[in-house]
PDB file of C-alpha atoms in Angstrom:
ATOM      1  CA  ASP A   1     111.968  90.774 121.708  1.00 67.00           C
ATOM      2  CA  VAL A   2     110.694  93.911 123.200  1.00 65.00           C
ATOM      3  CA  LYS A   3     107.236  93.996 124.456  1.00 89.00           C
ATOM      4  CA  VAL A   4     104.777  97.105 124.607  1.00 94.00           C
ATOM      5  CA  THR A   5     101.618  96.747 125.826  1.00 95.00           C
ATOM      6  CA  GLN A   6      98.895  98.587 126.051  1.00 95.00           C
ATOM      7  CA  SER A   7      95.807  98.030 128.614  1.00 88.00           C
ATOM      8  CA  SER A   8      92.756  98.652 125.667  1.00 89.00           C
ATOM      9  CA  ARG A   9      92.892  98.138 122.498  1.00 91.00           C
ATOM     10  CA  TYR A  10      89.517  99.847 121.887  1.00 95.00           C
ATOM     11  CA  LEU A  11      87.604 102.144 124.523  1.00 96.00           C
ATOM     12  CA  VAL A  12      84.976 104.082 124.354  1.00 97.00           C
ATOM     13  CA  LYS A  13      84.100 107.150 126.498  1.00 96.00           C
ATOM     14  CA  ARG A  14      81.601 109.698 126.676  1.00 97.00           C
ATOM     15  CA  THR A  15      82.279 114.170 126.557  1.00 97.00           C
ATOM     16  CA  GLY A  16      83.748 115.066 129.641  1.00 97.00           C
ATOM     17  CA  GLU A  17      84.950 111.357 130.733  1.00 96.00           C
ATOM     18  CA  LYS A  18      88.359 111.765 132.593  1.00 97.00           C
ATOM     19  CA  VAL A  19      90.533 109.042 130.772  1.00 96.00           C
ATOM     20  CA  PHE A  20      93.412 107.147 131.728  1.00 96.00           C
ATOM     21  CA  LEU A  21      95.122 104.766 128.466  1.00 97.00           C
ATOM     22  CA  GLU A  22      98.016 103.140 130.303  1.00 96.00           C
ATOM     23  CA  CYS A  23     101.437 101.523 128.515  1.00 97.00           C
ATOM     24  CA  VAL A  24     103.905  98.850 130.444  1.00 97.00           C
ATOM     25  CA  GLN A  25     107.840  97.527 128.239  1.00 95.00           C
ATOM     26  CA  ASP A  26     109.442  95.090 129.436  1.00 93.00           C
ATOM     27  CA  MET A  27     112.628  95.769 128.998  1.00 87.00           C
ATOM     28  CA  ASP A  28     114.234  98.738 130.975  1.00 89.00           C
ATOM     29  CA  HIS A  29     113.656 101.621 128.740  1.00 89.00           C
ATOM     30  CA  GLU A  30     113.833 105.056 129.541  1.00 88.00           C
ATOM     31  CA  ASN A  31     112.650 106.800 127.232  1.00 89.00           C
ATOM     32  CA  MET A  32     108.588 106.218 126.790  1.00 92.00           C
ATOM     33  CA  PHE A  33     106.499 108.298 124.236  1.00 93.00           C
ATOM     34  CA  TRP A  34     102.684 108.489 123.450  1.00 96.00           C
ATOM     35  CA  TYR A  35     101.905 109.407 119.385  1.00 95.00           C
ATOM     36  CA  ARG A  36      98.305 110.000 118.137  1.00 96.00           C
ATOM     37  CA  GLN A  37      97.970 109.052 115.067  1.00 94.00           C
ATOM     38  CA  ASP A  38      94.909 110.315 112.469  1.00 93.00           C
ATOM     39  CA  PRO A  39      94.951 109.920 108.764  1.00 87.00           C
ATOM     40  CA  GLY A  40      96.451 112.064 106.822  1.00 84.00           C
ATOM     41  CA  LEU A  41      98.395 113.568 109.806  1.00 87.00           C
ATOM     42  CA  GLY A  42     100.723 111.281 110.197  1.00 89.00           C
ATOM     43  CA  LEU A  43     101.885 110.164 113.789  1.00 91.00           C
ATOM     44  CA  ARG A  44     101.811 113.149 117.033  1.00 93.00           C
ATOM     45  CA  LEU A  45     104.075 113.356 119.879  1.00 92.00           C
ATOM     46  CA  ILE A  46     102.150 114.707 122.806  1.00 95.00           C
ATOM     47  CA  TYR A  47     104.508 113.578 125.659  1.00 94.00           C
ATOM     48  CA  PHE A  48     107.477 111.950 126.559  1.00 91.00           C
ATOM     49  CA  SER A  49     109.750 111.075 129.402  1.00 92.00           C
ATOM     50  CA  TYR A  50     113.147 110.298 129.834  1.00 87.00           C
ATOM     51  CA  ASP A  51     113.020 109.258 132.956  1.00 88.00           C
ATOM     52  CA  VAL A  52     110.984 107.968 136.125  1.00 91.00           C
ATOM     53  CA  LYS A  53     108.714 111.340 137.315  1.00 88.00           C
ATOM     54  CA  MET A  54     110.554 113.471 134.075  1.00 89.00           C
ATOM     55  CA  LYS A  55     107.917 114.211 131.368  1.00 92.00           C
ATOM     56  CA  GLU A  56     108.394 116.509 128.444  1.00 90.00           C
ATOM     57  CA  LYS A  57     106.032 118.029 126.019  1.00 92.00           C
ATOM     58  CA  GLY A  58     105.492 117.272 122.281  1.00 90.00           C
ATOM     59  CA  ASP A  59     103.521 118.601 119.880  1.00 89.00           C
ATOM     60  CA  ILE A  60     100.424 118.749 120.735  1.00 94.00           C
ATOM     61  CA  PRO A  61      99.625 118.323 124.366  1.00 95.00           C
ATOM     62  CA  GLU A  62      96.917 120.439 125.151  1.00 96.00           C
ATOM     63  CA  GLY A  63      93.930 118.510 126.975  1.00 96.00           C
ATOM     64  CA  TYR A  64      96.337 115.958 128.208  1.00 97.00           C
ATOM     65  CA  SER A  65      98.534 114.598 130.855  1.00 97.00           C
ATOM     66  CA  VAL A  66     101.044 111.952 131.718  1.00 97.00           C
ATOM     67  CA  SER A  67     102.347 109.884 134.971  1.00 96.00           C
ATOM     68  CA  ARG A  68     105.139 107.756 134.796  1.00 96.00           C
ATOM     69  CA  GLU A  69     105.477 106.866 138.385  1.00 95.00           C
ATOM     70  CA  LYS A  70     108.059 103.460 137.818  1.00 95.00           C
ATOM     71  CA  LYS A  71     109.932 102.938 134.161  1.00 94.00           C
ATOM     72  CA  GLU A  72     108.390 100.079 132.932  1.00 95.00           C
ATOM     73  CA  ARG A  73     105.064 102.006 132.399  1.00 96.00           C
ATOM     74  CA  PHE A  74     103.223 105.813 131.100  1.00 97.00           C
ATOM     75  CA  SER A  75      99.902 106.375 131.644  1.00 97.00           C
ATOM     76  CA  LEU A  76      97.998 109.650 129.292  1.00 97.00           C
ATOM     77  CA  ILE A  77      95.000 110.945 130.587  1.00 97.00           C
ATOM     78  CA  LEU A  78      92.841 112.429 129.382  1.00 97.00           C
ATOM     79  CA  GLU A  79      91.626 115.614 132.334  1.00 94.00           C
ATOM     80  CA  SER A  80      87.844 115.840 130.349  1.00 96.00           C
ATOM     81  CA  ALA A  81      87.577 114.265 126.872  1.00 97.00           C
ATOM     82  CA  SER A  82      86.367 115.869 124.456  1.00 97.00           C
ATOM     83  CA  THR A  83      85.352 114.711 120.556  1.00 97.00           C
ATOM     84  CA  ASN A  84      87.496 116.444 119.173  1.00 96.00           C
ATOM     85  CA  GLN A  85      90.038 113.751 121.221  1.00 97.00           C
ATOM     86  CA  THR A  86      88.947 110.777 119.295  1.00 97.00           C
ATOM     87  CA  SER A  87      91.780 108.751 117.790  1.00 97.00           C
ATOM     88  CA  MET A  88      94.035 105.967 117.400  1.00 95.00           C
ATOM     89  CA  TYR A  89      97.065 106.858 120.657  1.00 97.00           C
ATOM     90  CA  LEU A  90     100.124 104.801 120.382  1.00 95.00           C
ATOM     91  CA  CYS A  91     102.738 104.777 123.241  1.00 95.00           C
ATOM     92  CA  ALA A  92     106.471 104.097 122.662  1.00 93.00           C
ATOM     93  CA  SER A  93     109.708 102.906 123.657  1.00 91.00           C
ATOM     94  CA  SER A  94     113.108 103.350 123.630  1.00 88.00           C
ATOM     95  CA  LEU A  95     116.523 102.979 125.192  1.00 82.00           C
ATOM     96  CA  GLY A  96     118.793 105.746 126.053  1.00 67.00           C
ATOM     97  CA  GLN A  97     120.282 108.267 123.604  1.00 63.00           C
ATOM     98  CA  GLY A  98     121.931 108.324 120.866  1.00 55.00           C
ATOM     99  CA  ALA A  99     122.046 106.230 117.982  1.00 51.00           C
ATOM    100  CA  ASN A 100     119.279 104.122 120.111  1.00 55.00           C
ATOM    101  CA  PHE A 101     117.458 106.453 120.721  1.00 58.00           C
ATOM    102  CA  GLU A 102     115.775 106.756 117.935  1.00 65.00           C
ATOM    103  CA  LYS A 103     114.635 103.260 117.402  1.00 79.00           C
ATOM    104  CA  LEU A 104     111.210 103.466 119.006  1.00 86.00           C
ATOM    105  CA  PHE A 105     109.416 100.264 119.334  1.00 90.00           C
ATOM    106  CA  PHE A 106     105.584 100.382 119.304  1.00 92.00           C
ATOM    107  CA  GLY A 107     102.366  98.910 121.133  1.00 93.00           C
ATOM    108  CA  SER A 108      99.834  98.202 119.366  1.00 91.00           C
ATOM    109  CA  GLY A 109      98.000 101.137 119.597  1.00 93.00           C
ATOM    110  CA  THR A 110      94.891 101.642 121.061  1.00 95.00           C
ATOM    111  CA  GLN A 111      91.626 102.921 119.104  1.00 95.00           C
ATOM    112  CA  LEU A 112      89.701 105.839 121.769  1.00 97.00           C
ATOM    113  CA  SER A 113      85.967 106.939 120.484  1.00 97.00           C
ATOM    114  CA  VAL A 114      84.116 109.947 122.443  1.00 97.00           C
ATOM    115  CA  LEU A 115      81.168 110.414 121.707  1.00 96.00           C
TER     116      LEU A 115
ATOM    117  CA  ALA B   1     110.763 124.240 112.536  1.00 59.00           C
ATOM    118  CA  GLN B   2     110.887 120.882 111.070  1.00 62.00           C
ATOM    119  CA  SER B   3     108.620 119.209 108.775  1.00 86.00           C
ATOM    120  CA  VAL B   4     108.071 115.580 106.475  1.00 92.00           C
ATOM    121  CA  THR B   5     105.943 115.756 103.439  1.00 94.00           C
ATOM    122  CA  GLN B   6     104.961 112.449 102.326  1.00 95.00           C
ATOM    123  CA  LEU B   7     103.834 113.641  98.978  1.00 91.00           C
ATOM    124  CA  ASP B   8     101.170 110.610  97.761  1.00 93.00           C
ATOM    125  CA  SER B   9      98.875 109.600 100.559  1.00 93.00           C
ATOM    126  CA  GLN B  10      97.897 106.211  98.766  1.00 95.00           C
ATOM    127  CA  VAL B  11      99.681 104.419  96.478  1.00 96.00           C
ATOM    128  CA  PRO B  12      98.542 101.425  94.920  1.00 96.00           C
ATOM    129  CA  VAL B  13     100.495  98.726  92.612  1.00 96.00           C
ATOM    130  CA  PHE B  14     100.071  95.580  91.375  1.00 97.00           C
ATOM    131  CA  GLU B  15     102.150  92.754  93.207  1.00 97.00           C
ATOM    132  CA  GLU B  16     106.028  91.688  91.392  1.00 97.00           C
ATOM    133  CA  ALA B  17     105.987  95.635  90.373  1.00 97.00           C
ATOM    134  CA  PRO B  18     108.144  98.442  91.546  1.00 97.00           C
ATOM    135  CA  VAL B  19     107.681 101.303  94.094  1.00 97.00           C
ATOM    136  CA  GLU B  20     109.032 104.494  95.002  1.00 97.00           C
ATOM    137  CA  LEU B  21     107.750 106.085  97.899  1.00 98.00           C
ATOM    138  CA  ARG B  22     107.968 109.797  98.412  1.00 97.00           C
ATOM    139  CA  CYS B  23     109.808 112.041 101.228  1.00 96.00           C
ATOM    140  CA  ASN B  24     110.753 115.707 102.004  1.00 96.00           C
ATOM    141  CA  TYR B  25     111.724 117.071 104.737  1.00 93.00           C
ATOM    142  CA  SER B  26     112.624 120.744 105.812  1.00 89.00           C
ATOM    143  CA  SER B  27     114.874 121.572 108.308  1.00 79.00           C
ATOM    144  CA  SER B  28     118.265 123.727 108.716  1.00 73.00           C
ATOM    145  CA  VAL B  29     120.118 121.689 110.543  1.00 78.00           C
ATOM    146  CA  SER B  30     121.676 118.061 110.339  1.00 80.00           C
ATOM    147  CA  VAL B  31     119.038 115.205 110.014  1.00 84.00           C
ATOM    148  CA  TYR B  32     118.492 112.071 111.178  1.00 88.00           C
ATOM    149  CA  LEU B  33     116.158 109.750 108.991  1.00 92.00           C
ATOM    150  CA  PHE B  34     113.942 106.686 109.092  1.00 94.00           C
ATOM    151  CA  TRP B  35     111.051 104.592 107.025  1.00 96.00           C
ATOM    152  CA  TYR B  36     108.268 102.958 109.786  1.00 95.00           C
ATOM    153  CA  VAL B  37     106.097 100.198 108.633  1.00 96.00           C
ATOM    154  CA  GLN B  38     102.627  99.553 110.223  1.00 94.00           C
ATOM    155  CA  TYR B  39     100.668  96.464 108.929  1.00 93.00           C
ATOM    156  CA  PRO B  40      96.785  96.293 110.272  1.00 89.00           C
ATOM    157  CA  ASN B  41      95.913  96.658 113.458  1.00 83.00           C
ATOM    158  CA  GLN B  42      99.701  96.527 114.930  1.00 85.00           C
ATOM    159  CA  GLY B  43     102.492  99.114 115.902  1.00 86.00           C
ATOM    160  CA  LEU B  44     104.799 100.455 113.545  1.00 90.00           C
ATOM    161  CA  GLN B  45     108.106  99.173 113.230  1.00 90.00           C
ATOM    162  CA  LEU B  46     111.415 100.350 112.448  1.00 91.00           C
ATOM    163  CA  LEU B  47     112.195  99.813 108.444  1.00 94.00           C
ATOM    164  CA  LEU B  48     115.124 101.193 108.016  1.00 94.00           C
ATOM    165  CA  LYS B  49     117.864 104.352 109.566  1.00 91.00           C
ATOM    166  CA  TYR B  50     119.635 106.813 107.716  1.00 91.00           C
ATOM    167  CA  LEU B  51     122.164 108.234 110.547  1.00 86.00           C
ATOM    168  CA  SER B  52     125.507 108.843 108.878  1.00 85.00           C
ATOM    169  CA  GLY B  53     127.495 107.130 106.230  1.00 87.00           C
ATOM    170  CA  SER B  54     126.434 105.856 102.897  1.00 89.00           C
ATOM    171  CA  THR B  55     123.365 107.982 101.436  1.00 91.00           C
ATOM    172  CA  LEU B  56     122.448 104.058 100.163  1.00 95.00           C
ATOM    173  CA  VAL B  57     120.620 102.943 103.329  1.00 94.00           C
ATOM    174  CA  LYS B  58     119.374  99.129 103.104  1.00 95.00           C
ATOM    175  CA  GLY B  59     116.627  97.651 105.647  1.00 93.00           C
ATOM    176  CA  ILE B  60     114.567  94.769 106.658  1.00 92.00           C
ATOM    177  CA  ASN B  61     111.951  93.000 103.225  1.00 92.00           C
ATOM    178  CA  GLY B  62     114.565  94.323 100.643  1.00 95.00           C
ATOM    179  CA  PHE B  63     113.610  98.171 101.267  1.00 97.00           C
ATOM    180  CA  GLU B  64     115.971 100.336 100.296  1.00 97.00           C
ATOM    181  CA  ALA B  65     116.338 104.555 100.727  1.00 97.00           C
ATOM    182  CA  GLU B  66     118.443 106.780  99.217  1.00 95.00           C
ATOM    183  CA  PHE B  67     119.251 110.080 101.682  1.00 94.00           C
ATOM    184  CA  ASN B  68     119.824 113.454  99.338  1.00 93.00           C
ATOM    185  CA  LYS B  69     120.817 116.107 100.981  1.00 90.00           C
ATOM    186  CA  SER B  70     120.773 118.868  97.569  1.00 90.00           C
ATOM    187  CA  GLN B  71     116.753 118.354  97.539  1.00 91.00           C
ATOM    188  CA  THR B  72     116.200 117.177 101.330  1.00 92.00           C
ATOM    189  CA  SER B  73     114.598 113.714 100.401  1.00 95.00           C
ATOM    190  CA  PHE B  74     114.939 110.607 101.700  1.00 96.00           C
ATOM    191  CA  HIS B  75     112.272 107.796  99.138  1.00 97.00           C
ATOM    192  CA  LEU B  76     111.934 104.443  99.824  1.00 98.00           C
ATOM    193  CA  ARG B  77     112.151 101.789  97.166  1.00 97.00           C
ATOM    194  CA  LYS B  78     111.480  98.220  96.446  1.00 97.00           C
ATOM    195  CA  PRO B  79     111.831  96.945  92.952  1.00 97.00           C
ATOM    196  CA  SER B  80     109.425  93.721  93.787  1.00 97.00           C
ATOM    197  CA  VAL B  81     106.195  93.990  95.997  1.00 97.00           C
ATOM    198  CA  HIS B  82     104.357  91.094  97.236  1.00 96.00           C
ATOM    199  CA  ILE B  83     101.040  90.784  99.126  1.00 96.00           C
ATOM    200  CA  SER B  84     102.601  91.434 102.902  1.00 95.00           C
ATOM    201  CA  ASP B  85     103.852  94.916 101.681  1.00 97.00           C
ATOM    202  CA  THR B  86     100.350  96.513 102.109  1.00 97.00           C
ATOM    203  CA  ALA B  87     100.849  98.479 104.519  1.00 97.00           C
ATOM    204  CA  GLU B  88     101.155 101.864 105.763  1.00 96.00           C
ATOM    205  CA  TYR B  89     104.438 103.585 105.485  1.00 97.00           C
ATOM    206  CA  PHE B  90     105.402 106.556 107.743  1.00 95.00           C
ATOM    207  CA  CYS B  91     108.895 109.012 106.902  1.00 95.00           C
ATOM    208  CA  ALA B  92     110.282 110.256 110.345  1.00 93.00           C
ATOM    209  CA  VAL B  93     112.692 112.987 110.551  1.00 90.00           C
ATOM    210  CA  HIS B  94     115.281 113.492 113.910  1.00 84.00           C
ATOM    211  CA  LYS B  95     117.631 116.619 114.479  1.00 75.00           C
ATOM    212  CA  ALA B  96     121.101 115.604 115.066  1.00 67.00           C
ATOM    213  CA  ALA B  97     121.310 117.046 118.488  1.00 65.00           C
ATOM    214  CA  GLY B  98     117.336 117.154 119.364  1.00 65.00           C
ATOM    215  CA  ASN B  99     115.179 115.478 120.852  1.00 68.00           C
ATOM    216  CA  LYS B 100     112.272 113.401 119.437  1.00 76.00           C
ATOM    217  CA  LEU B 101     110.736 112.381 115.390  1.00 82.00           C
ATOM    218  CA  THR B 102     108.629 114.399 113.478  1.00 87.00           C
ATOM    219  CA  PHE B 103     106.812 111.788 111.366  1.00 91.00           C
ATOM    220  CA  GLY B 104     105.227 112.870 107.977  1.00 93.00           C
ATOM    221  CA  GLY B 105     101.488 112.095 107.255  1.00 93.00           C
ATOM    222  CA  GLY B 106     102.154 108.334 105.925  1.00 94.00           C
ATOM    223  CA  THR B 107     101.331 107.024 102.522  1.00 96.00           C
ATOM    224  CA  ARG B 108      99.103 103.693 101.885  1.00 96.00           C
ATOM    225  CA  VAL B 109     100.420 101.221 100.077  1.00 97.00           C
ATOM    226  CA  LEU B 110      97.812  98.319  98.928  1.00 97.00           C
ATOM    227  CA  VAL B 111      99.265  95.290  97.057  1.00 97.00           C
ATOM    228  CA  LYS B 112      96.825  94.229  94.322  1.00 96.00           C
ATOM    229  CA  PRO B 113      98.043  90.560  93.174  1.00 94.00           C
TER     230      PRO B 113
END
């Protein structure tokens, strides 16, 4: 089975801190994604990546950046955390293009609280 | 731009009763359609998908969904639910020529004994 691992289940940070959320997948998937999940809003795409060192903005990239130095690892960075970034963050990966692209495998999520 | 609307934020249902979760989308181009399920304290997993062909799609755990192009809908159904179906369900849309999924706001299903 594909495994997508997020480094922390719960994280508490202070306003203004730099925050790193890490995600690792073990199935050699080309595509990786970062979503945030908020009640009533569903999942909103922050950034995604098709390949190493490649990244594209999603629907809500403001206040975030990403890094993909290795194929299996995709990091989400909050340069200066703010309270409105308190949310559940979900990482996902998928294989290639075409019909396989849409089958996303998700991690269990990181619940980030910014105080 | 495409959007996905899940009309019910919460659906309480008794065990062994049928359930239908509604999903409507707006898009001017061909789309692929998906339902994902999120069990408590877990990530999302794919329940079923429609890419082309038969408009009635069967998924895992006894769920099925029907694509209705004229009504731009993709409603999810199960004829008899179990306690273990308690979860949040997300409808998602992908433009056929696009590169990302757009999710609806989710529907929480609470199955009562």
